[in-house]
Structures are given as C-alpha cells and as structure tokens.
mmCIF file of C-alpha atoms and ligand atoms in Angstrom:
data_model
loop_
_atom_site.group_PDB
_atom_site.id
_atom_site.type_symbol
_atom_site.label_atom_id
_atom_site.label_comp_id
_atom_site.label_asym_id
_atom_site.label_seq_id
_atom_site.Cartn_x
_atom_site.Cartn_y
_atom_site.Cartn_z
ATOM 1 C CA MET A 1412 22.676 -19.922 19.913
ATOM 2 C CA SER A 1413 18.937 -20.319 19.337
ATOM 3 C CA SER A 1414 17.637 -21.086 15.828
ATOM 4 C CA ASN A 1415 16.387 -17.522 15.757
ATOM 5 C CA ASP A 1416 19.868 -16.138 16.456
ATOM 6 C CA ILE A 1417 21.591 -18.468 13.976
ATOM 7 C CA THR A 1418 19.307 -17.229 11.206
ATOM 8 C CA ILE A 1419 19.761 -13.613 12.215
ATOM 9 C CA LYS A 1420 23.568 -13.937 12.173
ATOM 10 C CA LYS A 1421 23.655 -15.670 8.777
ATOM 11 C CA PHE A 1422 21.248 -13.105 7.420
ATOM 12 C CA ASP A 1423 23.150 -10.101 8.726
ATOM 13 C CA ASP A 1424 26.441 -11.519 7.492
ATOM 14 C CA HIS A 1425 25.166 -11.589 3.934
ATOM 15 C CA VAL A 1426 22.110 -9.409 3.378
ATOM 16 C CA VAL A 1427 22.994 -5.720 3.216
ATOM 17 C CA HIS A 1428 21.758 -3.698 6.142
ATOM 18 C CA SER A 1429 19.289 -1.433 4.378
ATOM 19 C CA TYR A 1430 16.529 -2.100 6.919
ATOM 20 C CA GLY A 1431 16.257 -1.640 10.646
ATOM 21 C CA ARG A 1432 14.977 -5.105 11.592
ATOM 22 C CA TYR A 1433 13.430 -6.507 14.735
ATOM 23 C CA PRO A 1434 15.350 -9.469 16.169
ATOM 24 C CA MET A 1435 12.829 -12.081 15.085
ATOM 25 C CA ALA A 1436 13.139 -14.688 12.327
ATOM 26 C CA MET A 1437 9.718 -15.729 11.128
ATOM 27 C CA LYS A 1438 9.376 -19.401 10.310
ATOM 28 C CA LYS A 1439 5.787 -19.980 9.299
ATOM 29 C CA GLY A 1440 2.282 -18.673 9.574
ATOM 30 C CA GLN A 1441 -1.266 -19.871 9.529
ATOM 31 C CA GLY A 1442 -4.256 -17.588 9.399
ATOM 32 C CA ARG A 1443 -3.611 -14.509 11.506
ATOM 33 C CA ARG A 1444 -0.755 -15.971 13.521
ATOM 34 C CA CYS A 1445 2.878 -16.611 12.772
ATOM 35 C CA VAL A 1446 5.645 -18.481 14.542
ATOM 36 C CA ASP A 1447 9.325 -17.609 14.852
ATOM 37 C CA GLU A 1448 12.301 -19.961 14.632
ATOM 38 C CA ASN A 1449 12.164 -20.591 18.367
ATOM 39 C CA GLY A 1450 8.530 -21.639 18.213
ATOM 40 C CA LYS A 1451 7.148 -18.444 19.767
ATOM 41 C CA GLU A 1452 3.732 -17.412 18.433
ATOM 42 C CA TYR A 1453 2.607 -13.946 17.400
ATOM 43 C CA ILE A 1454 -0.700 -12.335 16.519
ATOM 44 C CA ASP A 1455 -0.014 -10.274 13.445
ATOM 45 C CA PHE A 1456 -1.373 -6.719 13.256
ATOM 46 C CA GLY A 1457 1.021 -5.811 10.443
ATOM 47 C CA SER A 1458 0.395 -8.487 7.800
ATOM 48 C CA GLY A 1459 3.720 -7.863 6.090
ATOM 49 C CA ILE A 1460 2.830 -4.153 5.754
ATOM 50 C CA GLY A 1461 -0.686 -4.835 4.575
ATOM 51 C CA THR A 1462 0.411 -7.446 2.093
ATOM 52 C CA ASN A 1463 -0.898 -10.738 3.483
ATOM 53 C CA SER A 1464 -4.427 -9.472 3.001
ATOM 54 C CA LEU A 1465 -5.959 -12.902 3.627
ATOM 55 C CA GLY A 1466 -3.560 -13.730 6.460
ATOM 56 C CA TYR A 1467 -0.902 -16.424 6.286
ATOM 57 C CA CYS A 1468 -1.249 -19.319 3.869
ATOM 58 C CA ASP A 1469 -4.991 -19.021 3.360
ATOM 59 C CA GLU A 1470 -6.107 -22.397 2.063
ATOM 60 C CA LYS A 1471 -7.992 -21.363 -1.069
ATOM 61 C CA TRP A 1472 -5.314 -18.847 -1.963
ATOM 62 C CA ALA A 1473 -2.537 -21.416 -1.458
ATOM 63 C CA ASP A 1474 -4.432 -24.013 -3.532
ATOM 64 C CA ALA A 1475 -4.883 -21.557 -6.397
ATOM 65 C CA VAL A 1476 -1.235 -20.477 -6.282
ATOM 66 C CA CYS A 1477 0.119 -24.041 -6.076
ATOM 67 C CA ALA A 1478 -2.118 -25.210 -8.910
ATOM 68 C CA GLN A 1479 -0.822 -22.360 -11.079
ATOM 69 C CA VAL A 1480 2.816 -23.129 -10.217
ATOM 70 C CA ARG A 1481 2.241 -26.667 -11.457
ATOM 71 C CA THR A 1482 0.498 -25.513 -14.621
ATOM 72 C CA LEU A 1483 2.507 -22.553 -15.916
ATOM 73 C CA GLN A 1484 4.779 -20.545 -13.630
ATOM 74 C CA HIS A 1485 5.819 -17.869 -16.079
ATOM 75 C CA ASN A 1486 5.853 -16.798 -19.678
ATOM 76 C CA SER A 1487 7.020 -13.597 -21.253
ATOM 77 C CA ASN A 1488 4.613 -10.835 -22.080
ATOM 78 C CA TYR A 1489 5.079 -11.687 -25.763
ATOM 79 C CA TYR A 1490 2.309 -14.250 -25.262
ATOM 80 C CA TYR A 1491 -1.116 -14.290 -23.640
ATOM 81 C CA THR A 1492 -2.231 -16.258 -20.590
ATOM 82 C CA ASP A 1493 -5.768 -17.013 -19.481
ATOM 83 C CA VAL A 1494 -4.959 -16.278 -15.836
ATOM 84 C CA GLN A 1495 -3.700 -12.734 -16.545
ATOM 85 C CA ALA A 1496 -6.741 -12.172 -18.776
ATOM 86 C CA GLU A 1497 -9.089 -13.382 -16.059
ATOM 87 C CA PHE A 1498 -7.424 -11.335 -13.331
ATOM 88 C CA ALA A 1499 -7.313 -8.182 -15.454
ATOM 89 C CA GLU A 1500 -10.988 -8.549 -16.351
ATOM 90 C CA LYS A 1501 -12.087 -9.058 -12.742
ATOM 91 C CA LEU A 1502 -9.784 -6.381 -11.345
ATOM 92 C CA CYS A 1503 -10.979 -3.782 -13.859
ATOM 93 C CA ALA A 1504 -14.609 -4.735 -13.213
ATOM 94 C CA THR A 1505 -14.204 -4.590 -9.439
ATOM 95 C CA ALA A 1506 -12.270 -1.323 -9.416
ATOM 96 C CA GLY A 1507 -14.184 0.276 -12.295
ATOM 97 C CA TYR A 1508 -11.328 0.874 -14.730
ATOM 98 C CA SER A 1509 -10.909 0.088 -18.407
ATOM 99 C CA GLY A 1510 -7.259 -1.008 -18.533
ATOM 100 C CA VAL A 1511 -4.416 -2.238 -16.377
ATOM 101 C CA PHE A 1512 -0.648 -2.615 -16.587
ATOM 102 C CA PHE A 1513 0.924 -5.192 -14.293
ATOM 103 C CA GLY A 1514 4.311 -4.843 -12.609
ATOM 104 C CA ASN A 1515 5.776 -6.424 -9.493
ATOM 105 C CA SER A 1516 5.733 -3.760 -6.815
ATOM 106 C CA GLY A 1517 4.221 -0.508 -5.710
ATOM 107 C CA ALA A 1518 7.101 1.599 -6.940
ATOM 108 C CA GLU A 1519 6.791 0.003 -10.367
ATOM 109 C CA ALA A 1520 3.069 0.686 -10.453
ATOM 110 C CA ASN A 1521 3.787 4.337 -9.657
ATOM 111 C CA GLU A 1522 6.562 4.504 -12.280
ATOM 112 C CA CYS A 1523 3.954 3.362 -14.776
ATOM 113 C CA ALA A 1524 1.477 5.992 -13.573
ATOM 114 C CA ILE A 1525 4.104 8.741 -13.923
ATOM 115 C CA LYS A 1526 4.966 7.617 -17.456
ATOM 116 C CA VAL A 1527 1.301 7.405 -18.468
ATOM 117 C CA ALA A 1528 0.566 10.879 -17.106
ATOM 118 C CA ARG A 1529 3.511 12.426 -18.912
ATOM 119 C CA LYS A 1530 2.778 10.677 -22.199
ATOM 120 C CA TYR A 1531 -0.919 11.471 -22.005
ATOM 121 C CA SER A 1532 -0.039 15.116 -21.751
ATOM 122 C CA PHE A 1533 2.734 14.980 -24.361
ATOM 123 C CA ASP A 1534 0.475 13.226 -26.887
ATOM 124 C CA LYS A 1535 -2.256 15.820 -26.418
ATOM 125 C CA TYR A 1536 -0.435 19.064 -25.610
ATOM 126 C CA GLY A 1537 3.221 18.564 -26.596
ATOM 127 C CA LYS A 1538 6.246 19.441 -24.493
ATOM 128 C CA GLY A 1539 6.404 21.532 -21.309
ATOM 129 C CA ARG A 1540 3.483 20.049 -19.414
ATOM 130 C CA HIS A 1541 5.348 17.340 -17.553
ATOM 131 C CA ASN A 1542 5.188 18.391 -13.898
ATOM 132 C CA ILE A 1543 3.406 16.248 -11.365
ATOM 133 C CA ILE A 1544 2.094 17.657 -8.106
ATOM 134 C CA THR A 1545 2.527 15.384 -5.113
ATOM 135 C CA LEU A 1546 1.862 16.084 -1.461
ATOM 136 C CA VAL A 1547 4.197 16.986 1.359
ATOM 137 C CA ASN A 1548 4.603 13.945 3.631
ATOM 138 C CA SER A 1549 3.641 11.520 0.875
ATOM 139 C CA PHE A 1550 5.356 8.235 0.159
ATOM 140 C CA HIS A 1551 5.456 6.792 -3.341
ATOM 141 C CA GLY A 1552 8.352 4.328 -3.382
ATOM 142 C CA ARG A 1553 12.118 3.812 -3.445
ATOM 143 C CA THR A 1554 13.107 4.039 -7.083
ATOM 144 C CA ILE A 1555 14.670 7.318 -8.209
ATOM 145 C CA ALA A 1556 11.449 8.563 -9.846
ATOM 146 C CA THR A 1557 9.180 7.544 -6.993
ATOM 147 C CA LEU A 1558 11.639 8.899 -4.405
ATOM 148 C CA SER A 1559 11.552 12.153 -6.328
ATOM 149 C CA ALA A 1560 7.756 12.039 -6.176
ATOM 150 C CA THR A 1561 7.859 11.399 -2.444
ATOM 151 C CA GLY A 1562 7.276 14.712 -0.659
ATOM 152 C CA GLN A 1563 9.581 14.187 2.311
ATOM 153 C CA ASP A 1564 13.006 15.798 2.506
ATOM 154 C CA VAL A 1565 14.472 12.862 4.447
ATOM 155 C CA PHE A 1566 14.190 10.795 1.277
ATOM 156 C CA HIS A 1567 15.969 13.370 -0.856
ATOM 157 C CA ASN A 1568 19.512 12.596 0.259
ATOM 158 C CA TYR A 1569 22.574 10.757 -1.061
ATOM 159 C CA PHE A 1570 21.227 9.685 -4.427
ATOM 160 C CA PHE A 1571 21.479 12.925 -6.404
ATOM 161 C CA PRO A 1572 20.481 13.986 -8.905
ATOM 162 C CA PHE A 1573 16.827 13.230 -8.354
ATOM 163 C CA LEU A 1574 14.295 13.401 -11.143
ATOM 164 C CA GLU A 1575 12.939 16.775 -12.130
ATOM 165 C CA GLY A 1576 9.283 17.505 -12.534
ATOM 166 C CA PHE A 1577 7.706 17.115 -9.118
ATOM 167 C CA ILE A 1578 6.067 19.963 -7.238
ATOM 168 C CA TYR A 1579 5.051 19.502 -3.611
ATOM 169 C CA VAL A 1580 1.823 20.866 -2.213
ATOM 170 C CA THR A 1581 0.908 20.851 1.470
ATOM 171 C CA ALA A 1582 -1.833 18.317 2.121
ATOM 172 C CA ASN A 1583 -5.248 19.910 2.728
ATOM 173 C CA ASP A 1584 -4.009 23.372 1.671
ATOM 174 C CA ILE A 1585 -6.312 24.317 -1.196
ATOM 175 C CA GLU A 1586 -4.642 27.703 -1.738
ATOM 176 C CA ASP A 1587 -1.233 26.059 -2.098
ATOM 177 C CA LEU A 1588 -2.743 23.652 -4.624
ATOM 178 C CA LYS A 1589 -4.339 26.473 -6.626
ATOM 179 C CA ALA A 1590 -1.098 28.434 -6.679
ATOM 180 C CA LYS A 1591 0.945 25.525 -8.014
ATOM 181 C CA LEU A 1592 -1.524 23.904 -10.395
ATOM 182 C CA ASP A 1593 -0.365 25.853 -13.457
ATOM 183 C CA ASP A 1594 -0.117 24.922 -17.131
ATOM 184 C CA THR A 1595 3.120 22.986 -16.624
ATOM 185 C CA VAL A 1596 1.275 20.345 -14.633
ATOM 186 C CA CYS A 1597 0.020 17.078 -16.154
ATOM 187 C CA ALA A 1598 -1.071 15.251 -13.008
ATOM 188 C CA VAL A 1599 -1.721 15.427 -9.279
ATOM 189 C CA MET A 1600 -0.752 12.334 -7.332
ATOM 190 C CA ILE A 1601 -2.243 11.607 -3.922
ATOM 191 C CA GLU A 1602 -2.681 9.000 -1.229
ATOM 192 C CA TYR A 1603 -6.216 9.322 0.197
ATOM 193 C CA VAL A 1604 -4.705 8.218 3.482
ATOM 194 C CA GLN A 1605 -0.999 8.912 3.767
ATOM 195 C CA GLY A 1606 0.391 5.660 5.079
ATOM 196 C CA GLU A 1607 4.126 5.928 5.726
ATOM 197 C CA GLY A 1608 3.576 9.648 6.335
ATOM 198 C CA GLY A 1609 1.631 8.879 9.527
ATOM 199 C CA VAL A 1610 -1.773 7.404 8.606
ATOM 200 C CA ASN A 1611 -3.396 10.747 7.847
ATOM 201 C CA ALA A 1612 -6.570 10.833 5.762
ATOM 202 C CA LEU A 1613 -6.988 13.776 3.409
ATOM 203 C CA GLN A 1614 -9.882 16.122 4.067
ATOM 204 C CA GLN A 1615 -12.926 15.800 1.835
ATOM 205 C CA ASP A 1616 -12.849 19.443 0.700
ATOM 206 C CA PHE A 1617 -9.212 19.111 -0.351
ATOM 207 C CA VAL A 1618 -9.926 15.939 -2.313
ATOM 208 C CA ASP A 1619 -12.894 17.700 -3.939
ATOM 209 C CA ALA A 1620 -10.715 20.688 -4.834
ATOM 210 C CA ILE A 1621 -8.125 18.428 -6.469
ATOM 211 C CA PHE A 1622 -10.673 16.601 -8.599
ATOM 212 C CA ASP A 1623 -12.605 19.725 -9.552
ATOM 213 C CA LEU A 1624 -9.555 21.805 -10.468
ATOM 214 C CA CYS A 1625 -7.971 18.922 -12.372
ATOM 215 C CA ALA A 1626 -11.169 18.275 -14.323
ATOM 216 C CA GLU A 1627 -11.244 21.950 -15.403
ATOM 217 C CA LYS A 1628 -7.679 21.785 -16.724
ATOM 218 C CA ASP A 1629 -7.567 18.219 -18.078
ATOM 219 C CA VAL A 1630 -4.944 17.417 -15.452
ATOM 220 C CA LEU A 1631 -4.950 13.754 -14.454
ATOM 221 C CA VAL A 1632 -5.523 12.588 -10.905
ATOM 222 C CA ILE A 1633 -3.356 9.655 -9.857
ATOM 223 C CA ALA A 1634 -4.402 7.854 -6.683
ATOM 224 C CA ASP A 1635 -1.592 5.897 -5.084
ATOM 225 C CA GLU A 1636 -3.726 3.212 -3.434
ATOM 226 C CA ILE A 1637 -0.843 0.848 -2.902
ATOM 227 C CA GLN A 1638 -1.542 0.789 0.824
ATOM 228 C CA THR A 1639 -5.172 1.960 0.921
ATOM 229 C CA GLY A 1640 -6.507 -0.192 -1.921
ATOM 230 C CA VAL A 1641 -7.868 -3.730 -2.200
ATOM 231 C CA GLY A 1642 -10.292 -3.533 0.702
ATOM 232 C CA ARG A 1643 -8.019 -2.023 3.333
ATOM 233 C CA THR A 1644 -10.382 0.870 4.117
ATOM 234 C CA GLY A 1645 -13.588 -1.172 3.959
ATOM 235 C CA LYS A 1646 -14.138 -0.244 0.309
ATOM 236 C CA PHE A 1647 -12.355 -1.863 -2.595
ATOM 237 C CA LEU A 1648 -10.685 1.496 -3.280
ATOM 238 C CA ALA A 1649 -10.218 4.182 -0.642
ATOM 239 C CA GLY A 1650 -11.432 6.746 -3.175
ATOM 240 C CA GLU A 1651 -14.942 5.347 -2.713
ATOM 241 C CA ASN A 1652 -14.917 6.784 0.815
ATOM 242 C CA PHE A 1653 -14.517 10.207 -0.794
ATOM 243 C CA GLY A 1654 -16.942 9.573 -3.659
ATOM 244 C CA ARG A 1655 -14.099 9.999 -6.158
ATOM 245 C CA LYS A 1656 -12.393 7.937 -8.804
ATOM 246 C CA ALA A 1657 -8.956 8.907 -10.061
ATOM 247 C CA ASP A 1658 -7.954 8.692 -13.730
ATOM 248 C CA ILE A 1659 -5.137 6.378 -12.703
ATOM 249 C CA THR A 1660 -5.016 4.199 -9.582
ATOM 250 C CA THR A 1661 -2.002 2.216 -8.468
ATOM 251 C CA LEU A 1662 -2.251 -0.934 -6.367
ATOM 252 C CA ALA A 1663 0.294 -3.331 -4.881
ATOM 253 C CA LYS A 1664 0.828 -4.582 -1.294
ATOM 254 C CA GLY A 1665 -2.317 -6.667 -0.589
ATOM 255 C CA ILE A 1666 -3.326 -7.186 -4.212
ATOM 256 C CA ALA A 1667 -2.047 -10.764 -4.577
ATOM 257 C CA GLY A 1668 -2.213 -11.886 -0.945
ATOM 258 C CA GLY A 1669 1.550 -11.794 -0.383
ATOM 259 C CA LEU A 1670 2.986 -12.392 -3.848
ATOM 260 C CA PRO A 1671 4.886 -9.630 -5.645
ATOM 261 C CA MET A 1672 2.532 -7.689 -7.844
ATOM 262 C CA GLY A 1673 1.768 -4.091 -8.689
ATOM 263 C CA ALA A 1674 -1.016 -2.797 -10.908
ATOM 264 C CA CYS A 1675 -1.586 0.521 -12.614
ATOM 265 C CA LEU A 1676 -5.269 0.930 -13.420
ATOM 266 C CA MET A 1677 -6.339 3.444 -16.041
ATOM 267 C CA ASN A 1678 -9.663 4.883 -17.085
ATOM 268 C CA GLU A 1679 -10.777 5.210 -20.699
ATOM 269 C CA LYS A 1680 -8.926 8.490 -21.090
ATOM 270 C CA CYS A 1681 -5.580 6.862 -20.233
ATOM 271 C CA SER A 1682 -5.807 3.217 -21.220
ATOM 272 C CA GLY A 1683 -4.696 3.887 -24.790
ATOM 273 C CA VAL A 1684 -1.632 5.938 -23.842
ATOM 274 C CA LEU A 1685 0.896 3.109 -23.619
ATOM 275 C CA THR A 1686 1.545 1.646 -27.066
ATOM 276 C CA PRO A 1687 3.743 -1.362 -27.962
ATOM 277 C CA GLY A 1688 7.335 -0.767 -26.889
ATOM 278 C CA THR A 1689 6.659 2.171 -24.549
ATOM 279 C CA HIS A 1690 6.591 0.212 -21.287
ATOM 280 C CA GLY A 1691 7.198 -3.277 -19.995
ATOM 281 C CA SER A 1692 8.235 -5.592 -17.197
ATOM 282 C CA THR A 1693 9.569 -9.134 -17.547
ATOM 283 C CA PHE A 1694 7.750 -10.516 -14.528
ATOM 284 C CA GLY A 1695 4.739 -8.197 -14.785
ATOM 285 C CA GLY A 1696 1.441 -10.078 -14.689
ATOM 286 C CA ASN A 1697 3.205 -13.302 -13.781
ATOM 287 C CA PRO A 1698 0.671 -16.182 -13.820
ATOM 288 C CA VAL A 1699 1.349 -17.256 -10.226
ATOM 289 C CA ALA A 1700 0.903 -13.716 -8.913
ATOM 290 C CA CYS A 1701 -2.288 -13.387 -10.978
ATOM 291 C CA ALA A 1702 -3.631 -16.636 -9.517
ATOM 292 C CA GLY A 1703 -2.983 -15.221 -6.040
ATOM 293 C CA GLY A 1704 -4.667 -11.977 -7.057
ATOM 294 C CA LEU A 1705 -7.742 -13.831 -8.290
ATOM 295 C CA ALA A 1706 -8.058 -15.644 -4.956
ATOM 296 C CA VAL A 1707 -7.894 -12.289 -3.134
ATOM 297 C CA LEU A 1708 -10.498 -10.730 -5.434
ATOM 298 C CA ASP A 1709 -12.841 -13.706 -5.066
ATOM 299 C CA ARG A 1710 -12.715 -13.346 -1.291
ATOM 300 C CA LEU A 1711 -13.184 -9.569 -1.306
ATOM 301 C CA ASN A 1712 -16.132 -9.924 -3.635
ATOM 302 C CA THR A 1713 -17.970 -12.317 -1.315
ATOM 303 C CA GLU A 1714 -21.096 -10.824 0.202
ATOM 304 C CA GLY A 1715 -20.421 -8.774 3.312
ATOM 305 C CA PHE A 1716 -16.618 -9.114 3.317
ATOM 306 C CA LEU A 1717 -15.870 -5.403 3.049
ATOM 307 C CA ASP A 1718 -18.601 -4.428 5.509
ATOM 308 C CA ASP A 1719 -16.957 -6.788 7.946
ATOM 309 C CA VAL A 1720 -13.652 -4.932 7.474
ATOM 310 C CA SER A 1721 -15.410 -1.716 8.520
ATOM 311 C CA ARG A 1722 -17.097 -3.423 11.453
ATOM 312 C CA LYS A 1723 -13.755 -4.709 12.742
ATOM 313 C CA ALA A 1724 -12.250 -1.277 12.249
ATOM 314 C CA ASP A 1725 -14.939 0.123 14.558
ATOM 315 C CA ILE A 1726 -13.994 -2.398 17.241
ATOM 316 C CA ILE A 1727 -10.365 -1.273 17.062
ATOM 317 C CA LYS A 1728 -11.291 2.384 17.263
ATOM 318 C CA THR A 1729 -13.699 1.901 20.168
ATOM 319 C CA GLU A 1730 -11.241 -0.192 22.183
ATOM 320 C CA LEU A 1731 -8.314 2.139 21.593
ATOM 321 C CA GLU A 1732 -10.217 5.306 22.359
ATOM 322 C CA LYS A 1733 -10.937 3.898 25.821
ATOM 323 C CA CYS A 1734 -7.201 3.690 26.490
ATOM 324 C CA SER A 1735 -5.829 6.559 28.588
ATOM 325 C CA GLU A 1736 -2.468 6.657 26.736
ATOM 326 C CA VAL A 1737 -4.106 7.099 23.333
ATOM 327 C CA ALA A 1738 -4.273 10.703 22.146
ATOM 328 C CA GLY A 1739 -6.124 9.888 18.947
ATOM 329 C CA VAL A 1740 -6.886 7.228 16.363
ATOM 330 C CA SER A 1741 -6.498 8.088 12.673
ATOM 331 C CA GLY A 1742 -6.967 6.324 9.351
ATOM 332 C CA ILE A 1743 -9.854 4.577 7.641
ATOM 333 C CA GLY A 1744 -10.873 0.940 8.023
ATOM 334 C CA LEU A 1745 -8.126 -1.510 8.933
ATOM 335 C CA MET A 1746 -5.466 1.111 8.308
ATOM 336 C CA VAL A 1747 -5.051 2.532 11.785
ATOM 337 C CA GLY A 1748 -2.723 5.169 13.227
ATOM 338 C CA ILE A 1749 -2.489 5.580 17.001
ATOM 339 C CA SER A 1750 -1.141 8.828 18.459
ATOM 340 C CA LEU A 1751 0.300 8.453 21.925
ATOM 341 C CA LYS A 1752 0.359 10.921 24.796
ATOM 342 C CA THR A 1753 3.659 10.050 26.477
ATOM 343 C CA LYS A 1754 5.106 6.848 25.034
ATOM 344 C CA LYS A 1755 7.205 6.285 21.906
ATOM 345 C CA ALA A 1756 5.765 4.216 19.058
ATOM 346 C CA GLY A 1757 9.065 2.392 18.512
ATOM 347 C CA ASP A 1758 9.174 1.272 22.164
ATOM 348 C CA ILE A 1759 5.605 0.010 21.933
ATOM 349 C CA ALA A 1760 6.391 -2.012 18.798
ATOM 350 C CA LYS A 1761 9.417 -3.621 20.512
ATOM 351 C CA GLU A 1762 7.501 -4.494 23.655
ATOM 352 C CA ALA A 1763 4.589 -5.840 21.603
ATOM 353 C CA LEU A 1764 7.012 -8.162 19.828
ATOM 354 C CA ASN A 1765 8.229 -9.434 23.225
ATOM 355 C CA ARG A 1766 4.653 -10.225 24.172
ATOM 356 C CA GLY A 1767 3.678 -11.937 20.940
ATOM 357 C CA LEU A 1768 2.069 -9.134 18.963
ATOM 358 C CA LEU A 1769 3.352 -7.614 15.727
ATOM 359 C CA VAL A 1770 2.556 -3.938 15.116
ATOM 360 C CA LEU A 1771 4.036 -1.307 12.817
ATOM 361 C CA THR A 1772 4.916 2.321 13.255
ATOM 362 C CA ALA A 1773 4.482 5.337 10.961
ATOM 363 C CA LYS A 1774 6.278 8.502 11.981
ATOM 364 C CA GLU A 1775 5.386 9.052 15.650
ATOM 365 C CA LYS A 1776 2.359 6.755 15.552
ATOM 366 C CA VAL A 1777 1.781 3.086 16.164
ATOM 367 C CA ARG A 1778 0.326 1.706 12.956
ATOM 368 C CA LEU A 1779 -1.937 -1.306 12.546
ATOM 369 C CA LEU A 1780 -2.592 -3.060 9.234
ATOM 370 C CA PRO A 1781 -4.068 -6.387 10.336
ATOM 371 C CA PRO A 1782 -5.025 -8.973 7.731
ATOM 372 C CA LEU A 1783 -8.488 -8.204 6.370
ATOM 373 C CA THR A 1784 -9.590 -11.666 7.473
ATOM 374 C CA ILE A 1785 -8.691 -11.194 11.134
ATOM 375 C CA ALA A 1786 -11.217 -12.888 13.429
ATOM 376 C CA ASP A 1787 -12.884 -10.988 16.268
ATOM 377 C CA ASP A 1788 -11.304 -13.072 19.025
ATOM 378 C CA GLU A 1789 -7.802 -12.584 17.632
ATOM 379 C CA LEU A 1790 -8.452 -8.918 17.135
ATOM 380 C CA ARG A 1791 -9.542 -8.571 20.759
ATOM 381 C CA GLU A 1792 -6.658 -10.675 22.008
ATOM 382 C CA GLY A 1793 -4.165 -8.512 20.118
ATOM 383 C CA LEU A 1794 -5.818 -5.294 21.273
ATOM 384 C CA LYS A 1795 -5.692 -6.502 24.872
ATOM 385 C CA ILE A 1796 -1.927 -6.962 24.636
ATOM 386 C CA LEU A 1797 -1.516 -3.583 22.987
ATOM 387 C CA VAL A 1798 -3.684 -1.722 25.497
ATOM 388 C CA GLU A 1799 -1.857 -3.419 28.388
ATOM 389 C CA ILE A 1800 1.466 -2.161 27.073
ATOM 390 C CA LEU A 1801 0.099 1.306 26.428
ATOM 391 C CA GLU A 1802 -1.361 1.622 29.925
ATOM 392 C CA GLU A 1803 1.690 0.453 31.852
HETATM 393 C C1 PLP B 2484 4.456 0.676 0.081
HETATM 394 C C2 PLP B 2484 4.077 1.843 -0.729
HETATM 395 C C3 PLP B 2484 4.724 2.136 -1.941
HETATM 396 C C4 PLP B 2484 5.899 1.336 -2.450
HETATM 397 O O1 PLP B 2484 5.578 0.010 -2.716
HETATM 398 P P1 PLP B 2484 6.759 -1.046 -2.966
HETATM 399 O O2 PLP B 2484 6.031 -2.314 -3.281
HETATM 400 O O3 PLP B 2484 7.567 -1.115 -1.716
HETATM 401 O O4 PLP B 2484 7.553 -0.552 -4.102
HETATM 402 C C5 PLP B 2484 4.277 3.223 -2.662
HETATM 403 N N1 PLP B 2484 3.248 3.977 -2.242
HETATM 404 C C6 PLP B 2484 2.595 3.713 -1.092
HETATM 405 C C7 PLP B 2484 1.446 4.565 -0.688
HETATM 406 C C8 PLP B 2484 3.000 2.656 -0.279
HETATM 407 O O5 PLP B 2484 2.379 2.439 0.877
#
C-alpha cells in the first residue's frame, strides 16, 4: 500500500464517515501548492474552502503564529490579552464595526448573530418578535440553530426537532420579502453571494429592498460573510460591492489564515446587546488564532492587495468564458462558480485531482476559491489544466 492509502485506511477505520472525501491524503503545503503522501503536487484552487487565505504556511503568518504559541497559547476569557485586543481593534477598524465577539467557526459566529438579533429585539420590544428571515438556498452552518436557518430542505432531515423562528424568502423576490417581513421579525440574514448554494450573487435591487425595508422597521440585517468576507470578493467585506453595511456581519473561514476562528461583528446599535453571562466560548479569541488573524489583516491592508484580488478574478473570468464547455461564470472576485453545458461538476473535480489541481463544487457548479495570494503563473497553470479537462 502507498503512504496515501495507509493514511486513508487508518483514517476511515477511525474517523466517522460524515464527509464524502477524495482519495488524497495531504502531507504539506507551501504557498499555493500542496503535496500528498505519495509526493504528488497539486495547485490549490480551493484553499481549504477559502480558509488558507494566504496560501499554505505563509512565512510571516507562520512566524507570527509560532511566536504566539511560544508566548501564550491560551487563556480563558476571564482575563485580557494584548493580541485579542489588537486583533479586535484592527478588525473593527478595517470592517467598520464597533464591537466583535470571537468564536471558533462560522456556525458559532452565526449562533452569536442569531442570539444578538433576538436579544436586541427582546430588550427593545419584548416577546413575540423573534423570527429571522433567511433565504431559500442559503447555507449558515451545521449546528441545530444554523441548520434551521439554512434555507435548504435537504438539510432539514433526521435531526428533528429543528429550531423554530426562521422564515424562508426566495432570493431576489422582493414581493416575497415584503409579504413575510411582518412585526414578528427581528432580523433578515443573507449571504451577498450564496456560496454552498451555488455561488449566486444577490441582485442589487433585492439587497437594497432588504436594507430599506429593515431600516423602516428597525429590523436588523445580518450578513453572513463567512465565505465572502476577508477580501474574497476584492473588498474586505462583500457588502462593499453593494454599497451596504449590515448591522451584524459574521466572518470565519479565511479570517485567521487557516486557524479556527469565527467573528461576529456588530455596529453601535448591537454591540451593547450581549452583557456578562449571556454568551461565551472557551476557545473564542484564542491568542494563537488572533495572531494568525493579525497576519492576515496586515497583508490585506497592504496597498493594492485587494485590487489585485479583483484583477486576478478578471483573468479567471476571461479565460473561462473562452472555454466552449462553460455555460456561465458566477460569483464576485475570487469566489467563482462555473456552470457547465454537458459535464458534471463532480467528475471535473475528480479528474482535476488526478491531474494535480484541486477544485471545489457547489450544487451543479465547479467552484473555485483560490488563495487570495495566488500568483499569476500558478493561476494560469491551474486554469490551463481545468480548461483542458472541460474541453475534452
Ligand atoms: C462555511 C460557511 C458556514 C459554516 O462555517 P463553519 O466554520 O463550517 O461552521 C456558514 N455560512 C457560510 C456562508 C459558509 O460558507
């Protein structure tokens, strides 16, 4: 058996089979490339589902993380740390929010957002205004509350009873939104670009309708930017592409460059809602994760970094639109969905793996979430492989 197969067997013998996995055991990575146990190299257009935002083992990021591990790896949230203070300050300044709660994952960030929205409304209006509108085809996480928020029936199986208080509106259907946005609703939760749902950007007029109607009724807007945030769309937050800023924004995935972290950002209206004892997380705001987050922020804040993300996104779009098998390219920035004319996304992902390219899928589309730092030559090399497979 190859090293790859030995690892896969040991893994499958002991780790529960809750994922459909590709038969590849990743050993190490450097920059935008990774290597499996057999020594085969891959160009990575998935970056751990948008998580390794600076690629693999970025030097400055790794230095910052290692230095923090050797200084203070963890303390409880009963005490303060300079690194969490520094990260919170910079994150709030960069994103334009007044407060943040740190957890360890996207689902946790969304749990926090749901709690804040409900308590905001309860504090101000009392009981009965607890419903949250989410969108059909959304994805908000795997915990019971975030599964309940997720507007896809396939996720509403087995684990009954789900949480009450979510109302699903069809994306881009303003009439549906108007009909359901009644006085039982405390928040509307959206992804500007639905990621798992198929890399579909919301329409500007629908986003405008949400913000305008919510402002009229003091209903909060929650932007789930777990996939779209932290530079992925060429702006720090995807909302900037729509000229909008939600009351609450959740981040995770790429926020700490591959370390577990989630953040729930709140504007002035919401940052006083959580009071001592109302929410918490043992690992939340862990110093090592914060050090990783600071390294990511420093890079994103360097002159021209985000413009370069948009420039590279244009290269992808241009190259793919030339391909005869491509029916359309969706998404914003380096969050790319590729609709195919005749082929199946899953088959493309498998064949890409064979040829040394990692890509993702979302519904019936091939999905690309390359590291934000991907270099032009690697981007072109990866695209060449992909286009070859598509055109066969
Ligand atoms: C990935 C994702 C989540 C869940 O994040 P986890 O870290 O897996 O809990 C929630 N919302 C969106 C939009 C996501 O892409």
